[in-house]
mmCIF file of C-alpha atoms in Angstrom:
data_model
loop_
_atom_site.group_PDB
_atom_site.id
_atom_site.type_symbol
_atom_site.label_atom_id
_atom_site.label_comp_id
_atom_site.label_asym_id
_atom_site.label_seq_id
_atom_site.Cartn_x
_atom_site.Cartn_y
_atom_site.Cartn_z
ATOM 1 C CA MET A 1 -36.913 -9.494 -14.917
ATOM 2 C CA SER A 2 -35.780 -7.138 -12.117
ATOM 3 C CA ARG A 3 -34.238 -3.730 -13.456
ATOM 4 C CA LEU A 4 -31.483 -4.402 -10.798
ATOM 5 C CA LEU A 5 -30.797 -7.895 -12.799
ATOM 6 C CA GLU A 6 -30.946 -6.467 -16.020
ATOM 7 C CA PRO A 7 -27.658 -6.526 -17.921
ATOM 8 C CA LEU A 8 -26.329 -3.017 -18.851
ATOM 9 C CA THR A 9 -23.748 -2.479 -21.760
ATOM 10 C CA LEU A 10 -21.268 0.269 -21.966
ATOM 11 C CA ARG A 11 -19.136 0.734 -25.229
ATOM 12 C CA GLY A 12 -18.424 -3.070 -25.882
ATOM 13 C CA THR A 13 -18.528 -4.375 -22.575
ATOM 14 C CA THR A 14 -21.452 -5.758 -21.302
ATOM 15 C CA PHE A 15 -22.322 -6.158 -17.388
ATOM 16 C CA ALA A 16 -24.577 -9.316 -16.588
ATOM 17 C CA HIS A 17 -26.422 -7.126 -14.211
ATOM 18 C CA ARG A 18 -26.299 -3.537 -12.138
ATOM 19 C CA ALA A 19 -25.212 -4.457 -9.103
ATOM 20 C CA TRP A 20 -21.172 -3.799 -8.461
ATOM 21 C CA VAL A 21 -18.330 -3.871 -6.205
ATOM 22 C CA SER A 22 -17.774 -0.211 -5.037
ATOM 23 C CA PRO A 23 -14.086 0.692 -4.741
ATOM 24 C CA MET A 24 -12.672 0.116 -0.976
ATOM 25 C CA CYS A 25 -9.387 0.901 0.222
ATOM 26 C CA GLN A 26 -7.684 -2.143 2.152
ATOM 27 C CA TYR A 27 -4.546 -0.314 3.165
ATOM 28 C CA SER A 28 -2.801 -3.805 3.096
ATOM 29 C CA CYS A 29 0.168 -3.775 1.030
ATOM 30 C CA ASP A 30 3.884 -4.221 2.506
ATOM 31 C CA PRO A 31 5.628 -0.854 2.186
ATOM 32 C CA ASP A 32 8.685 -2.452 3.245
ATOM 33 C CA THR A 33 8.997 -5.456 0.910
ATOM 34 C CA ALA A 34 6.564 -4.770 -2.019
ATOM 35 C CA PRO A 35 5.365 -1.323 -2.067
ATOM 36 C CA GLY A 36 1.984 -0.947 -3.954
ATOM 37 C CA VAL A 37 1.776 -4.652 -4.591
ATOM 38 C CA PRO A 38 -1.433 -6.472 -4.103
ATOM 39 C CA HIS A 39 -1.138 -9.908 -2.664
ATOM 40 C CA ASP A 40 -3.444 -12.879 -1.167
ATOM 41 C CA TRP A 41 -5.536 -10.399 1.044
ATOM 42 C CA HIS A 42 -6.783 -8.629 -2.472
ATOM 43 C CA LEU A 43 -7.345 -11.737 -3.892
ATOM 44 C CA VAL A 44 -9.409 -13.544 -1.421
ATOM 45 C CA HIS A 45 -11.320 -10.158 -0.837
ATOM 46 C CA LEU A 46 -12.377 -9.387 -4.253
ATOM 47 C CA GLY A 47 -12.259 -12.964 -5.467
ATOM 48 C CA SER A 48 -15.051 -13.157 -2.757
ATOM 49 C CA LEU A 49 -17.262 -10.712 -4.197
ATOM 50 C CA ALA A 50 -16.822 -12.353 -7.476
ATOM 51 C CA VAL A 51 -17.898 -15.615 -5.915
ATOM 52 C CA GLY A 52 -21.009 -13.791 -4.558
ATOM 53 C CA GLY A 53 -21.956 -12.870 -7.992
ATOM 54 C CA ALA A 54 -20.860 -9.367 -8.401
ATOM 55 C CA ALA A 55 -21.328 -8.079 -12.064
ATOM 56 C CA LEU A 56 -18.314 -5.606 -11.763
ATOM 57 C CA VAL A 57 -15.668 -5.931 -9.339
ATOM 58 C CA VAL A 58 -13.651 -2.558 -8.887
ATOM 59 C CA THR A 59 -10.486 -2.542 -7.167
ATOM 60 C CA GLU A 60 -9.603 -0.222 -4.239
ATOM 61 C CA ALA A 61 -7.764 2.933 -5.507
ATOM 62 C CA ALA A 62 -4.562 2.131 -7.041
ATOM 63 C CA ALA A 63 -2.072 5.040 -6.908
ATOM 64 C CA VAL A 64 -0.542 6.242 -10.443
ATOM 65 C CA VAL A 65 2.659 7.250 -8.471
ATOM 66 C CA PRO A 66 4.375 6.274 -5.154
ATOM 67 C CA GLU A 67 3.748 9.698 -3.618
ATOM 68 C CA GLY A 68 -0.279 9.195 -4.714
ATOM 69 C CA ARG A 69 -0.745 6.766 -1.963
ATOM 70 C CA ILE A 70 -3.052 7.753 0.661
ATOM 71 C CA THR A 71 -0.963 5.861 2.959
ATOM 72 C CA PRO A 72 2.301 3.843 2.681
ATOM 73 C CA HIS A 73 -0.005 0.659 3.000
ATOM 74 C CA ASP A 74 -1.803 1.539 -0.504
ATOM 75 C CA ALA A 75 -1.934 -0.724 -3.744
ATOM 76 C CA GLY A 76 -0.478 1.090 -6.896
ATOM 77 C CA LEU A 77 -0.321 0.474 -10.464
ATOM 78 C CA TRP A 78 2.633 2.592 -11.247
ATOM 79 C CA ASN A 79 5.140 -0.244 -12.114
ATOM 80 C CA GLU A 80 5.191 -3.736 -13.899
ATOM 81 C CA GLU A 81 5.253 -5.704 -10.878
ATOM 82 C CA GLN A 82 1.777 -4.432 -9.544
ATOM 83 C CA ALA A 83 0.254 -4.902 -12.819
ATOM 84 C CA ALA A 84 1.517 -8.673 -12.857
ATOM 85 C CA ALA A 85 -0.042 -9.034 -9.334
ATOM 86 C CA TRP A 86 -3.180 -7.282 -10.531
ATOM 87 C CA ALA A 87 -3.398 -9.715 -13.393
ATOM 88 C CA ARG A 88 -3.475 -12.811 -11.051
ATOM 89 C CA ILE A 89 -6.175 -11.043 -9.257
ATOM 90 C CA VAL A 90 -8.489 -10.183 -12.605
ATOM 91 C CA ALA A 91 -8.295 -13.455 -13.859
ATOM 92 C CA PHE A 92 -9.731 -15.177 -10.639
ATOM 93 C CA VAL A 93 -12.814 -12.629 -11.118
ATOM 94 C CA HIS A 94 -12.985 -13.329 -14.886
ATOM 95 C CA SER A 95 -13.210 -17.006 -14.281
ATOM 96 C CA GLN A 96 -16.588 -15.944 -11.981
ATOM 97 C CA GLY A 97 -18.169 -14.422 -14.421
ATOM 98 C CA ALA A 98 -17.596 -10.883 -13.298
ATOM 99 C CA ALA A 99 -15.873 -7.726 -14.994
ATOM 100 C CA ALA A 100 -12.982 -6.364 -13.471
ATOM 101 C CA GLY A 101 -12.409 -2.609 -12.797
ATOM 102 C CA VAL A 102 -9.359 -0.850 -11.358
ATOM 103 C CA GLN A 103 -9.748 3.016 -9.724
ATOM 104 C CA LEU A 104 -6.735 5.134 -10.628
ATOM 105 C CA ALA A 105 -6.452 7.629 -7.976
ATOM 106 C CA HIS A 106 -3.642 10.168 -6.983
ATOM 107 C CA ALA A 107 -4.275 11.302 -3.220
ATOM 108 C CA GLY A 108 -2.667 14.699 -3.366
ATOM 109 C CA ARG A 109 -2.710 16.772 0.021
ATOM 110 C CA LYS A 110 -4.611 13.718 1.603
ATOM 111 C CA ALA A 111 -1.378 11.322 1.089
ATOM 112 C CA SER A 112 0.975 10.231 3.297
ATOM 113 C CA THR A 113 -1.144 9.361 6.184
ATOM 114 C CA HIS A 114 -1.367 6.523 8.879
ATOM 115 C CA ARG A 115 -3.982 3.784 7.979
ATOM 116 C CA PRO A 116 -7.527 4.287 9.756
ATOM 117 C CA TRP A 117 -7.103 1.955 12.403
ATOM 118 C CA SER A 118 -3.505 2.924 13.463
ATOM 119 C CA PRO A 119 -3.347 4.481 17.081
ATOM 120 C CA VAL A 120 -1.747 7.187 15.441
ATOM 121 C CA GLN A 121 -3.449 9.600 13.257
ATOM 122 C CA GLY A 122 -2.600 12.134 10.932
ATOM 123 C CA SER A 123 0.442 12.755 8.460
ATOM 124 C CA VAL A 124 3.447 10.355 8.327
ATOM 125 C CA PRO A 125 6.635 11.800 9.063
ATOM 126 C CA ALA A 126 9.543 11.352 6.829
ATOM 127 C CA GLN A 127 11.528 9.178 9.445
ATOM 128 C CA GLU A 128 8.442 6.954 9.389
ATOM 129 C CA GLY A 129 8.305 6.360 5.500
ATOM 130 C CA GLY A 130 6.082 9.564 4.669
ATOM 131 C CA TRP A 131 6.741 12.064 2.141
ATOM 132 C CA VAL A 132 5.894 15.388 1.135
ATOM 133 C CA THR A 133 2.494 15.863 -0.392
ATOM 134 C CA VAL A 134 1.224 17.802 -3.704
ATOM 135 C CA GLY A 135 -1.622 19.799 -4.102
ATOM 136 C CA PRO A 136 -3.288 22.813 -6.328
ATOM 137 C CA SER A 137 -2.405 25.061 -3.762
ATOM 138 C CA ALA A 138 -0.509 25.180 -0.462
ATOM 139 C CA LEU A 139 -3.551 24.774 1.661
ATOM 140 C CA ALA A 140 -3.760 21.815 4.309
ATOM 141 C CA HIS A 141 -6.488 19.277 4.845
ATOM 142 C CA GLY A 142 -7.559 20.147 8.484
ATOM 143 C CA ASP A 143 -4.171 18.988 10.704
ATOM 144 C CA LEU A 144 -2.630 17.044 7.804
ATOM 145 C CA ALA A 145 0.727 18.479 6.906
ATOM 146 C CA VAL A 146 0.909 21.375 4.268
ATOM 147 C CA PRO A 147 1.277 20.252 0.734
ATOM 148 C CA ALA A 148 3.558 21.577 -2.012
ATOM 149 C CA ALA A 149 1.553 23.362 -4.869
ATOM 150 C CA LEU A 150 2.097 21.453 -8.245
ATOM 151 C CA ASP A 151 4.039 23.420 -11.022
ATOM 152 C CA GLY A 152 3.717 23.235 -14.981
ATOM 153 C CA ALA A 153 5.880 19.883 -14.887
ATOM 154 C CA GLY A 154 4.309 18.504 -11.664
ATOM 155 C CA LEU A 155 1.154 18.895 -13.503
ATOM 156 C CA ARG A 156 2.383 16.806 -16.794
ATOM 157 C CA ARG A 157 3.747 14.255 -14.789
ATOM 158 C CA VAL A 158 0.242 13.859 -13.185
ATOM 159 C CA VAL A 159 -1.313 13.356 -16.683
ATOM 160 C CA GLU A 160 1.152 11.308 -17.826
ATOM 161 C CA ALA A 161 1.084 9.215 -14.902
ATOM 162 C CA PHE A 162 -2.519 8.404 -15.010
ATOM 163 C CA ALA A 163 -2.342 7.307 -18.898
ATOM 164 C CA ALA A 164 0.934 5.000 -17.657
ATOM 165 C CA ALA A 165 -1.307 3.687 -14.969
ATOM 166 C CA ALA A 166 -4.167 2.958 -17.723
ATOM 167 C CA ARG A 167 -1.866 1.002 -20.174
ATOM 168 C CA ARG A 168 -0.804 -1.471 -17.192
ATOM 169 C CA ALA A 169 -4.515 -1.987 -16.038
ATOM 170 C CA GLU A 170 -5.044 -3.090 -20.184
ATOM 171 C CA GLN A 171 -1.959 -5.416 -19.653
ATOM 172 C CA ALA A 172 -3.634 -6.715 -16.569
ATOM 173 C CA GLY A 173 -6.733 -7.658 -18.441
ATOM 174 C CA PHE A 174 -9.219 -4.919 -16.495
ATOM 175 C CA ASP A 175 -12.310 -4.163 -18.160
ATOM 176 C CA VAL A 176 -12.990 -0.482 -17.007
ATOM 177 C CA VAL A 177 -11.062 1.751 -15.325
ATOM 178 C CA GLU A 178 -12.228 4.832 -13.112
ATOM 179 C CA LEU A 179 -11.046 7.924 -12.540
ATOM 180 C CA HIS A 180 -10.906 8.868 -8.936
ATOM 181 C CA ALA A 181 -12.147 12.498 -8.698
ATOM 182 C CA ALA A 182 -13.689 12.515 -5.532
ATOM 183 C CA HIS A 183 -13.667 12.299 -1.916
ATOM 184 C CA GLY A 184 -11.058 15.407 -1.435
ATOM 185 C CA TYR A 185 -7.949 13.437 -3.492
ATOM 186 C CA LEU A 186 -6.183 15.260 -5.951
ATOM 187 C CA LEU A 187 -8.341 15.581 -8.976
ATOM 188 C CA HIS A 188 -11.333 17.046 -6.545
ATOM 189 C CA GLN A 189 -8.941 19.268 -4.696
ATOM 190 C CA PHE A 190 -8.401 20.802 -8.130
ATOM 191 C CA LEU A 191 -11.960 20.934 -8.952
ATOM 192 C CA SER A 192 -13.209 22.657 -5.669
ATOM 193 C CA PRO A 193 -13.014 26.411 -4.784
ATOM 194 C CA LEU A 194 -11.976 25.284 -1.420
ATOM 195 C CA SER A 195 -8.971 23.528 -2.026
ATOM 196 C CA ASN A 196 -7.984 25.264 -5.275
ATOM 197 C CA HIS A 197 -6.848 28.978 -4.812
ATOM 198 C CA ARG A 198 -4.765 28.792 -8.235
ATOM 199 C CA THR A 199 -4.356 32.170 -10.374
ATOM 200 C CA ASP A 200 -3.546 30.169 -13.424
ATOM 201 C CA ALA A 201 -5.020 28.067 -16.191
ATOM 202 C CA TYR A 202 -5.793 25.346 -13.573
ATOM 203 C CA GLY A 203 -7.513 27.512 -11.001
ATOM 204 C CA GLY A 204 -10.332 30.290 -10.961
ATOM 205 C CA ASP A 205 -13.303 29.749 -12.721
ATOM 206 C CA LEU A 206 -15.310 26.162 -13.076
ATOM 207 C CA ALA A 207 -13.277 25.508 -16.721
ATOM 208 C CA GLY A 208 -9.912 26.291 -15.122
ATOM 209 C CA ARG A 209 -10.620 24.065 -12.140
ATOM 210 C CA SER A 210 -11.677 21.182 -14.402
ATOM 211 C CA ARG A 211 -8.960 21.164 -16.749
ATOM 212 C CA LEU A 212 -6.674 18.867 -15.302
ATOM 213 C CA LEU A 213 -9.235 15.895 -14.817
ATOM 214 C CA LEU A 214 -10.560 16.421 -18.504
ATOM 215 C CA GLU A 215 -6.403 16.584 -19.685
ATOM 216 C CA VAL A 216 -6.216 13.173 -17.354
ATOM 217 C CA LEU A 217 -9.405 11.766 -18.930
ATOM 218 C CA GLU A 218 -8.345 12.973 -22.213
ATOM 219 C CA ALA A 219 -5.064 10.986 -21.860
ATOM 220 C CA VAL A 220 -6.435 8.029 -20.384
ATOM 221 C CA ARG A 221 -8.935 7.733 -23.366
ATOM 222 C CA ALA A 222 -6.240 7.854 -25.890
ATOM 223 C CA VAL A 223 -4.459 4.890 -24.464
ATOM 224 C CA TRP A 224 -7.093 2.885 -23.273
ATOM 225 C CA PRO A 225 -9.213 0.419 -25.839
ATOM 226 C CA GLN A 226 -12.143 2.022 -27.468
ATOM 227 C CA ASP A 227 -14.087 -0.741 -26.865
ATOM 228 C CA LYS A 228 -13.629 -0.502 -23.184
ATOM 229 C CA PRO A 229 -15.635 1.819 -20.788
ATOM 230 C CA VAL A 230 -14.115 4.720 -18.733
ATOM 231 C CA PHE A 231 -15.714 5.678 -15.302
ATOM 232 C CA VAL A 232 -15.109 8.763 -13.151
ATOM 233 C CA ARG A 233 -16.291 9.003 -9.703
ATOM 234 C CA LEU A 234 -17.130 12.659 -8.587
ATOM 235 C CA SER A 235 -17.987 13.923 -5.184
ATOM 236 C CA THR A 236 -21.192 15.989 -6.569
ATOM 237 C CA SER A 237 -21.151 17.911 -3.529
ATOM 238 C CA ASP A 238 -18.230 19.111 -0.827
ATOM 239 C CA TRP A 239 -21.709 19.722 1.746
ATOM 240 C CA VAL A 240 -19.728 22.997 2.701
ATOM 241 C CA GLU A 241 -20.953 26.583 1.455
ATOM 242 C CA GLY A 242 -19.295 27.981 -1.315
ATOM 243 C CA GLY A 243 -17.512 24.745 -2.382
ATOM 244 C CA TRP A 244 -18.163 22.292 -5.298
ATOM 245 C CA ASP A 245 -21.639 21.412 -5.682
ATOM 246 C CA VAL A 246 -24.280 19.304 -7.897
ATOM 247 C CA GLU A 247 -24.940 22.607 -10.569
ATOM 248 C CA ASP A 248 -20.916 22.194 -10.931
ATOM 249 C CA SER A 249 -21.173 18.250 -11.269
ATOM 250 C CA ILE A 250 -23.574 18.464 -13.445
ATOM 251 C CA GLU A 251 -21.615 20.630 -16.126
ATOM 252 C CA LEU A 252 -18.949 18.611 -15.469
ATOM 253 C CA ALA A 253 -20.237 15.176 -16.425
ATOM 254 C CA ARG A 254 -21.388 16.910 -19.683
ATOM 255 C CA GLN A 255 -17.689 17.805 -20.469
ATOM 256 C CA LEU A 256 -16.651 14.497 -19.328
ATOM 257 C CA ALA A 257 -19.259 12.852 -21.573
ATOM 258 C CA ALA A 258 -17.976 14.816 -24.390
ATOM 259 C CA ARG A 259 -14.430 13.493 -24.122
ATOM 260 C CA GLY A 260 -14.984 9.640 -23.782
ATOM 261 C CA ALA A 261 -16.387 9.108 -20.280
ATOM 262 C CA ASP A 262 -19.156 6.677 -20.127
ATOM 263 C CA LEU A 263 -20.558 6.589 -16.564
ATOM 264 C CA VAL A 264 -20.106 9.115 -13.659
ATOM 265 C CA ASP A 265 -19.935 7.123 -10.572
ATOM 266 C CA ALA A 266 -21.893 9.778 -7.872
ATOM 267 C CA SER A 267 -20.601 10.204 -4.465
ATOM 268 C CA SER A 268 -19.972 13.198 -2.178
ATOM 269 C CA GLY A 269 -17.706 15.174 0.197
ATOM 270 C CA GLY A 270 -14.143 14.190 1.385
ATOM 271 C CA ASN A 271 -12.730 17.566 0.503
ATOM 272 C CA ASP A 272 -12.935 19.958 3.818
ATOM 273 C CA PRO A 273 -13.658 18.985 7.295
ATOM 274 C CA GLY A 274 -16.254 21.348 7.964
ATOM 275 C CA GLN A 275 -18.782 19.224 5.675
ATOM 276 C CA ARG A 276 -21.830 18.178 7.100
ATOM 277 C CA ILE A 277 -23.465 15.361 5.436
ATOM 278 C CA PRO A 278 -26.835 14.113 5.899
ATOM 279 C CA VAL A 279 -26.032 10.364 6.055
ATOM 280 C CA GLY A 280 -28.788 8.057 5.707
ATOM 281 C CA PRO A 281 -30.114 5.131 3.529
ATOM 282 C CA GLY A 282 -29.228 6.355 -0.512
ATOM 283 C CA TYR A 283 -28.153 10.073 1.071
ATOM 284 C CA GLN A 284 -26.604 10.688 -2.182
ATOM 285 C CA VAL A 285 -28.972 8.899 -4.893
ATOM 286 C CA PRO A 286 -30.808 12.539 -5.145
ATOM 287 C CA ASN A 287 -27.629 14.020 -6.621
ATOM 288 C CA ALA A 288 -26.846 11.026 -8.926
ATOM 289 C CA GLY A 289 -30.430 11.456 -10.664
ATOM 290 C CA ARG A 290 -29.956 15.147 -11.161
ATOM 291 C CA VAL A 291 -26.571 14.622 -12.982
ATOM 292 C CA ARG A 292 -28.575 11.551 -14.631
ATOM 293 C CA ARG A 293 -31.430 13.526 -15.634
ATOM 294 C CA GLU A 294 -29.644 17.102 -16.363
ATOM 295 C CA ALA A 295 -26.360 15.968 -17.978
ATOM 296 C CA GLY A 296 -27.757 13.168 -19.850
ATOM 297 C CA VAL A 297 -25.284 10.416 -18.850
ATOM 298 C CA PRO A 298 -25.293 7.061 -17.704
ATOM 299 C CA VAL A 299 -24.592 7.142 -13.781
ATOM 300 C CA ALA A 300 -24.140 4.796 -10.824
ATOM 301 C CA ALA A 301 -25.479 5.534 -7.466
ATOM 302 C CA VAL A 302 -23.660 4.817 -4.086
ATOM 303 C CA GLY A 303 -23.985 5.367 -0.556
ATOM 304 C CA LEU A 304 -25.980 3.328 2.018
ATOM 305 C CA ILE A 305 -27.867 1.511 -0.732
ATOM 306 C CA LEU A 306 -28.594 -1.639 1.747
ATOM 307 C CA GLU A 307 -31.383 -3.681 0.564
ATOM 308 C CA PRO A 308 -32.199 -5.226 -2.991
ATOM 309 C CA ALA A 309 -35.583 -3.806 -3.055
ATOM 310 C CA GLN A 310 -34.065 -0.309 -1.977
ATOM 311 C CA ALA A 311 -31.482 -0.727 -5.345
ATOM 312 C CA GLU A 312 -34.475 -1.988 -7.310
ATOM 313 C CA GLN A 313 -36.123 1.375 -6.576
ATOM 314 C CA VAL A 314 -33.179 3.859 -7.143
ATOM 315 C CA LEU A 315 -33.316 1.976 -10.882
ATOM 316 C CA VAL A 316 -36.684 1.699 -11.648
ATOM 317 C CA SER A 317 -37.018 5.243 -10.254
ATOM 318 C CA GLY A 318 -34.579 6.584 -13.052
ATOM 319 C CA GLU A 319 -32.207 8.267 -10.424
ATOM 320 C CA ALA A 320 -29.326 5.650 -12.014
ATOM 321 C CA ASP A 321 -28.294 3.271 -14.404
ATOM 322 C CA ALA A 322 -26.254 1.224 -11.752
ATOM 323 C CA VAL A 323 -25.504 1.047 -8.279
ATOM 324 C CA PHE A 324 -21.972 0.420 -6.120
ATOM 325 C CA LEU A 325 -22.159 -1.098 -3.045
ATOM 326 C CA GLY A 326 -19.577 -1.289 -0.351
ATOM 327 C CA ARG A 327 -20.314 -1.694 3.488
ATOM 328 C CA PRO A 328 -23.413 -3.876 2.474
ATOM 329 C CA LEU A 329 -20.849 -6.373 0.763
ATOM 330 C CA LEU A 330 -18.297 -6.182 3.467
ATOM 331 C CA THR A 331 -21.180 -8.021 5.849
ATOM 332 C CA ASP A 332 -22.664 -9.947 2.996
ATOM 333 C CA PRO A 333 -20.817 -10.824 0.201
ATOM 334 C CA ARG A 334 -23.359 -12.878 -1.190
ATOM 335 C CA TRP A 335 -25.638 -9.795 -1.756
ATOM 336 C CA PRO A 336 -25.881 -9.944 -5.377
ATOM 337 C CA GLN A 337 -27.002 -13.714 -5.300
ATOM 338 C CA ARG A 338 -29.439 -12.689 -2.163
ATOM 339 C CA ALA A 339 -31.038 -10.189 -4.432
ATOM 340 C CA ALA A 340 -31.632 -12.610 -7.071
ATOM 341 C CA LEU A 341 -33.282 -14.743 -4.543
ATOM 342 C CA ALA A 342 -35.251 -11.789 -3.098
ATOM 343 C CA LEU A 343 -36.147 -10.579 -6.970
ATOM 344 C CA HIS A 344 -36.902 -13.961 -8.242
ATOM 345 C CA ASP A 345 -34.546 -14.399 -11.035
ATOM 346 C CA VAL A 346 -31.683 -16.612 -9.626
ATOM 347 C CA ARG A 347 -30.273 -16.973 -13.076
ATOM 348 C CA ALA A 348 -29.457 -12.894 -13.946
ATOM 349 C CA VAL A 349 -26.414 -13.715 -11.480
ATOM 350 C CA ALA A 350 -23.492 -15.848 -11.929
ATOM 351 C CA TRP A 351 -23.402 -18.970 -9.740
ATOM 352 C CA PRO A 352 -20.246 -21.003 -8.808
ATOM 353 C CA PRO A 353 -21.298 -24.719 -9.669
ATOM 354 C CA GLN A 354 -20.400 -25.416 -5.798
ATOM 355 C CA TYR A 355 -23.041 -22.942 -4.488
ATOM 356 C CA VAL A 356 -25.892 -23.972 -7.175
ATOM 357 C CA ARG A 357 -27.557 -25.814 -4.785
ATOM 358 C CA ALA A 358 -28.420 -22.832 -3.004
ATOM 359 C CA THR A 359 -30.672 -21.605 -5.598
ATOM 360 C CA ARG A 360 -33.104 -24.885 -5.785
ATOM 361 C CA GLU A 361 -32.551 -24.462 -9.232
ATOM 362 C CA ASP A 362 -30.686 -25.896 -12.436
ATOM 363 C CA VAL A 363 -29.191 -22.805 -12.691
ATOM 364 C CA PRO A 364 -26.284 -22.314 -15.754
ATOM 365 C CA LEU A 365 -22.557 -22.644 -14.525
ATOM 366 C CA VAL A 366 -20.656 -19.896 -14.590
ATOM 367 C CA GLN A 367 -19.078 -18.645 -17.603
ATOM 368 C CA PRO A 368 -15.632 -17.472 -17.454
ATOM 369 C CA ARG A 369 -15.092 -13.860 -19.376
ATOM 370 C CA GLY A 370 -12.117 -13.539 -21.701
#
C-alpha cells in the first residue's frame, strides 16, 4: 500500500487515507439576507470533493463572530442558523465516506475587505456594510484600515467565541475542528512580532504572543469531544526578517500538543505585505518536516503539492503525516481517485457506486460515516 493511501488515526477518528481538502474561502454567502450562512454553492463545492474521494473535507474559514469575517460574504459559525446549514453539508460529506472538518477563524485586522474578484479592493467602508476591525495593536495591514487594539474584555470575547463555535460544530456533526492561526489573521497577528506590539501579558516574548492562541485551544478542547481531533493551522514563517519563523513554530507546536492539539497544518505567510515567498512546488514542505521532526507532533503539509507521486514522496520521506490539497482539487475534484488509480490501490479511496466503472474493478461501495 502507498503511504498516501494508508489510513491515519488521530484520537478516535480514523481517516481513510491522507489526501485531504484544504480550507478554501469561497466568499459566497449572502450578507444581506443570510449573513454567514452556507447554501447550495457550499454543498455542491464541498460535496463534489467528497464524491471525488477525499478522506477529509475541511470547510473554508468559518468566522466565530460577524466582525471576524474576511469579507461580508464569508461563512460563519456564530449562530444556530449557520450550524443547521452546515449540518446539511456535513451529512452529505459523511454519506460519501469522508470525514468533515471546519476551520474556525477570526480575520482580525484583515477583516471587512472586498472579495478578491471585486473591482474595488481594500477595506469595505461602513456605509457599504463594513465594520471597525480589531487586532493585537493599532497597526494596519498594508493599506487596510487601522484596527482597534483589543482590550482585556475583547480578548475574553474572542476566546469565548471560539469555544461557542466549537460547540456548534459538534452540533452540526463535524469530526474535526481546525483553529486558523495562519495567513495573517487574528491569532497569527498575535503570534508575530511584526503585528503584535503589545506590552501586556499578550505581547512581548514568545510566551506572551502565544498566550491568546493557547487560551483559545484550551477553551475549544474543553468543549470539543475528547475522541475528536483538533488541528491548528500555523504560518511557519512570515517570510520577513524579524518576523515569526520556523523555530518559533517548532516551540509553539510543542506547547499546542501539550494542550491537546492533535496535528499542525503547516502553511506560511500572509501577515506582512513585505513578505518574499519562494513559491514553487512543495515550497512549504521543508518547514512542515522540521516541525514534525523537531516538535514530535503530527503534521500536514500544504502548498503546491500537485501530483500523486509528489504527495507520496512527501509522506514517504517523513516530511508530513498527511497532505492538504487546494488548487489541485479545484482543477480536478477527483484527484484522490486519480491518485488511487495511479498508485494502483483503488480500494483505498471511496468510490460512489455510480462511478465504480471508472476503476475497472468491483470495489466496495461507499460506506456512510456516522
